[in-house]
Coordinates of C-alpha atoms in Angstrom, one line a residue:
M41 CA 0.0 0.0 0.0
Q42 CA 1.1 3.5 -0.8
E43 CA 2.1 5.0 2.6
A44 CA 2.0 8.8 1.9
V45 CA 0.6 11.3 -0.4
A46 CA 2.3 14.5 -1.7
L47 CA 0.2 17.6 -1.3
S48 CA 0.3 20.3 -4.0
N49 CA 3.1 22.1 -2.1
G50 CA 5.3 19.0 -1.8
V51 CA 4.5 18.3 1.8
C52 CA 4.1 14.5 2.4
M53 CA 1.2 13.4 4.5
P54 CA 0.6 9.8 5.6
L55 CA -2.3 8.1 3.8
V56 CA -3.7 6.6 7.0
G57 CA -4.0 8.8 10.0
F58 CA -5.5 8.3 13.4
G59 CA -8.8 10.2 14.0
T60 CA -9.7 11.4 17.5
Y61 CA -13.3 12.7 17.2
R62 CA -15.3 11.9 20.3
I63 CA -12.3 10.5 22.1
R64 CA -11.9 12.3 25.4
G65 CA -10.5 11.8 28.8
R66 CA -6.8 12.0 29.7
E67 CA -6.4 8.3 30.5
T68 CA -8.2 7.3 27.3
I69 CA -6.3 9.7 25.1
F70 CA -2.9 8.6 26.5
S71 CA -3.8 5.0 25.9
V72 CA -5.0 5.4 22.3
I73 CA -2.2 7.7 21.3
K74 CA 0.4 5.3 22.5
A75 CA -1.4 2.4 20.9
A76 CA -1.7 4.3 17.6
L77 CA 2.0 5.2 17.6
Q78 CA 3.0 1.7 18.4
A79 CA 0.8 0.3 15.6
G80 CA 2.6 2.6 13.1
Y81 CA 0.4 5.6 12.8
R82 CA 2.4 8.7 12.0
S83 CA -0.5 11.1 11.5
I84 CA -2.9 12.4 14.3
D85 CA -6.0 14.3 13.4
T86 CA -7.8 16.5 16.0
A87 CA -9.8 19.8 16.2
A88 CA -10.6 22.6 18.6
V89 CA -14.2 21.4 18.9
Y90 CA -13.1 17.9 19.8
G91 CA -12.0 19.3 23.2
N92 CA -9.0 16.9 23.4
E93 CA -6.1 19.0 22.0
S94 CA -4.4 19.5 25.4
D95 CA -4.5 15.8 26.3
I96 CA -3.2 14.8 22.9
G97 CA -0.4 17.3 23.3
E98 CA 0.6 15.8 26.6
A99 CA 0.3 12.3 25.3
L100 CA 2.5 13.0 22.4
Q101 CA 5.1 14.7 24.6
Q102 CA 5.2 11.5 26.8
C103 CA 4.8 8.8 24.2
M104 CA 7.1 10.0 21.4
P105 CA 10.4 9.9 23.4
E106 CA 9.4 6.5 24.8
L107 CA 9.0 5.1 21.3
G108 CA 12.1 6.8 19.9
L109 CA 10.1 9.3 17.8
T110 CA 10.7 13.0 17.3
R111 CA 8.3 15.8 16.2
K112 CA 9.3 15.5 12.5
D113 CA 8.1 11.9 12.6
I114 CA 4.5 12.8 13.3
F115 CA 2.0 14.7 11.0
I116 CA -0.4 16.7 13.2
T117 CA -3.6 18.2 12.0
S118 CA -6.1 20.5 13.8
K119 CA -9.0 22.6 12.8
L120 CA -10.6 26.0 13.3
S121 CA -13.8 26.0 15.2
P122 CA -16.9 27.5 13.6
C123 CA -17.0 29.8 16.7
D124 CA -13.7 31.3 15.6
Q125 CA -14.3 32.3 12.0
G126 CA -12.9 35.8 11.1
R127 CA -9.5 37.3 10.5
E128 CA -8.3 38.0 14.1
E129 CA -10.3 35.2 15.6
C130 CA -8.7 32.7 13.3
K131 CA -5.2 33.8 14.3
Q132 CA -6.0 33.6 18.0
A133 CA -7.5 30.2 17.6
F134 CA -4.6 28.9 15.7
S135 CA -2.2 30.1 18.4
L136 CA -4.4 28.5 21.1
S137 CA -4.3 25.1 19.2
L138 CA -0.5 25.3 19.0
C139 CA -0.4 26.1 22.8
N140 CA -2.9 23.3 23.6
L141 CA -0.9 20.8 21.5
K142 CA 2.4 22.1 23.0
L143 CA 3.9 22.5 19.5
D144 CA 5.9 25.1 17.6
Y145 CA 4.2 24.4 14.3
L146 CA 1.3 22.3 12.9
D147 CA 1.6 20.1 9.8
L148 CA -2.0 20.9 8.6
F149 CA -4.6 23.4 9.8
L150 CA -8.2 23.3 8.4
I151 CA -11.2 25.5 8.5
H152 CA -13.5 22.9 10.1
W153 CA -16.8 24.1 8.6
P154 CA -17.7 26.7 5.9
G155 CA -20.4 28.1 8.2
V156 CA -20.1 30.3 11.3
H157 CA -21.5 29.3 14.7
K158 CA -25.0 30.7 15.3
L159 CA -25.4 32.1 11.8
K160 CA -28.1 30.7 9.5
P161 CA -26.7 28.9 6.4
D162 CA -28.0 31.6 4.0
D163 CA -26.5 34.5 6.0
P164 CA -24.0 36.4 3.8
R165 CA -21.7 36.8 6.8
N166 CA -20.7 33.2 6.5
R167 CA -18.9 33.8 3.2
E168 CA -17.4 37.0 4.4
L169 CA -16.0 35.5 7.7
R170 CA -14.8 32.2 6.2
N171 CA -12.9 34.2 3.5
Q172 CA -11.4 36.3 6.3
S173 CA -10.3 33.1 8.0
W174 CA -8.7 31.9 4.8
A175 CA -6.8 35.2 4.5
S176 CA -5.4 34.6 8.0
L177 CA -4.5 31.0 7.2
E178 CA -2.5 32.3 4.2
E179 CA -0.6 34.6 6.5
I180 CA 0.0 31.8 9.0
Y181 CA 1.2 29.5 6.2
K182 CA 3.6 32.1 4.9
S183 CA 5.0 32.6 8.4
G184 CA 6.0 28.9 8.5
K185 CA 3.9 28.0 11.6
V186 CA 1.9 25.5 9.5
R187 CA 3.2 23.4 6.7
A188 CA -0.1 23.1 4.8
I189 CA -3.6 24.6 5.1
G190 CA -7.0 23.4 4.0
V191 CA -10.7 23.2 4.6
S192 CA -13.2 20.6 5.8
N193 CA -16.8 20.0 4.7
Y194 CA -16.5 22.4 1.8
T195 CA -18.7 21.9 -1.3
V196 CA -17.7 22.8 -4.8
S197 CA -19.3 26.3 -4.5
H198 CA -17.4 26.9 -1.3
L199 CA -14.1 26.0 -3.0
E200 CA -15.0 28.1 -6.0
D201 CA -15.1 31.1 -3.6
L202 CA -11.3 30.6 -3.1
Q203 CA -10.3 30.4 -6.7
H204 CA -8.6 33.8 -6.5
A205 CA -6.9 33.1 -3.2
T206 CA -3.1 33.6 -3.0
V207 CA -2.8 30.0 -1.7
L208 CA -5.4 27.4 -2.7
P209 CA -6.4 24.7 -0.1
H210 CA -4.0 21.8 0.0
V211 CA -6.7 19.5 1.5
N212 CA -10.5 19.2 1.7
Q213 CA -11.5 16.8 4.4
V214 CA -15.0 15.5 3.9
E215 CA -17.3 12.5 4.6
Y216 CA -16.6 9.8 2.0
H217 CA -17.4 6.1 1.7
P218 CA -19.3 3.8 -0.7
H219 CA -22.7 5.0 0.6
Y220 CA -21.6 8.7 0.1
L221 CA -19.4 9.0 -2.9
Q222 CA -19.5 12.8 -3.6
K223 CA -18.2 12.2 -7.1
E224 CA -18.5 15.8 -8.3
L225 CA -16.7 17.2 -5.3
K226 CA -13.9 14.6 -5.6
Q227 CA -13.4 15.3 -9.3
F228 CA -13.4 19.1 -8.7
C229 CA -10.7 18.7 -5.9
K230 CA -8.6 16.6 -8.3
S231 CA -8.9 19.2 -11.0
Q232 CA -7.7 21.9 -8.6
G233 CA -4.9 20.0 -7.1
I234 CA -6.7 19.8 -3.7
H235 CA -6.1 16.5 -1.9
F236 CA -9.4 14.7 -1.1
Q237 CA -9.3 13.4 2.5
A238 CA -12.0 11.2 4.0
Y239 CA -13.5 11.1 7.4
S240 CA -16.2 8.5 8.4
S241 CA -14.6 6.1 6.0
L242 CA -16.5 3.2 7.6
G243 CA -19.9 4.8 7.0
T244 CA -22.3 6.4 9.5
T245 CA -21.4 6.5 13.1
V246 CA -24.7 5.2 14.3
K247 CA -24.7 1.8 16.2
E248 CA -26.4 -0.1 13.4
N249 CA -23.9 0.8 10.7
P250 CA -25.4 -0.5 7.4
L251 CA -22.2 -0.1 5.5
L252 CA -20.2 -2.4 7.8
Q253 CA -23.0 -5.0 7.4
D254 CA -23.4 -4.7 3.7
P255 CA -23.2 -8.2 2.0
S256 CA -20.6 -7.0 -0.5
V257 CA -18.3 -5.7 2.2
I258 CA -18.7 -8.8 4.3
R259 CA -18.1 -11.1 1.3
L260 CA -14.9 -9.3 0.5
A261 CA -13.8 -9.3 4.1
N262 CA -14.3 -13.1 4.2
K263 CA -12.5 -13.5 0.9
H264 CA -9.4 -11.7 2.1
S265 CA -9.5 -12.8 5.7
C266 CA -9.7 -9.3 7.1
S267 CA -12.3 -7.1 8.7
P268 CA -15.0 -5.1 6.9
A269 CA -13.3 -1.9 8.2
Q270 CA -10.1 -2.9 6.5
I271 CA -11.9 -3.5 3.2
L272 CA -13.5 0.0 3.3
L273 CA -10.2 1.7 4.2
Y274 CA -8.3 -0.1 1.5
W275 CA -11.1 0.9 -1.0
A276 CA -10.4 4.6 -0.2
T277 CA -6.7 4.5 -0.1
Q278 CA -6.5 2.7 -3.5
Q279 CA -8.0 5.8 -4.9
G280 CA -5.4 8.0 -3.3
V281 CA -7.9 9.2 -0.7
S282 CA -6.3 9.5 2.7
V283 CA -8.3 8.2 5.7
L284 CA -8.7 8.9 9.4
P285 CA -10.1 5.8 11.2
K286 CA -10.7 6.2 14.9
S287 CA -11.1 3.7 17.6
T288 CA -10.5 3.2 21.3
N289 CA -10.1 -0.6 20.8
E290 CA -6.4 -1.5 20.5
E291 CA -7.1 -4.5 18.2
H292 CA -9.1 -2.3 15.9
I293 CA -6.4 0.4 16.0
R294 CA -3.9 -2.1 14.8
E295 CA -6.2 -3.6 12.2
N296 CA -7.1 -0.3 10.6
I297 CA -3.5 0.4 9.5
Q298 CA -2.7 -3.1 8.4
L299 CA -3.9 -2.8 4.8
N300 CA -1.4 -5.3 3.4
F301 CA -3.7 -7.1 1.0
E302 CA -4.9 -6.5 -2.6
L303 CA -8.4 -5.9 -4.0
S304 CA -9.0 -6.6 -7.6
T305 CA -10.5 -4.0 -10.0
E306 CA -13.7 -6.0 -9.9
D307 CA -13.7 -6.0 -6.0
L308 CA -13.1 -2.2 -6.0
G309 CA -15.9 -1.7 -8.5
A310 CA -18.3 -3.8 -6.5
L311 CA -17.7 -1.5 -3.5
S312 CA -18.2 1.6 -5.5
N313 CA -21.5 0.3 -6.9
I314 CA -23.1 -0.3 -3.5
N315 CA -23.5 3.5 -3.1
I316 CA -27.0 4.6 -2.1
N317 CA -26.4 8.4 -1.9
S318 CA -24.1 9.6 -4.6

């Protein structure tokens, strides 16, 4: 499996990262970060709204030396909260994320949502404030405090608003899996040199996840003696889409990065064709 992807500015980002959404509590964070690093993850994804940046920062400070790792070995991503959209607000929020994570720089910083907290979707201030945030990210990027910048949950129209930006997004992180293909968005990102990164690669986060129970996914998992989750992660990475599986189960943490098997073109096509919401 390809292990990393080169962003449009030449920065290399691991293809499989460790997601931390809804993972909280100091003891839990320390446990999963250590397990992830031991399993081989070299990319950690967090966000201000996750409420776990400080614990992740402490966990990395403790675990990296124990495992013989240095800062340059780990790719760290965080995101701007919808509460902090705006030129000065963005700068302050970025500095706070750095402080919470106990870092001198970030590898990737994203605008988490195109909207602004408490504003209605059709409020024109959303566009004005997110564009102000982007201008601040450009400044931060040029200062060297972040190696790459991007967005999350942006549609084609949101990305088109940035066509005349000095720096185009290096990454757009969105929901992507066989039940939600977002073909137009994926193609647009490709045409603009924006790396397409997936969250929720295993489908919906509800308890009865229909994607993990899909007959096509289960058939391929049985065929290749691996888990349904591994099948779905491999399907994405084979397309050059980076993924961010999350888990607090150490066995699953290890499994999700062990994608050392092959799916045929026919297998990959079968997965793409189970989509129910393209």
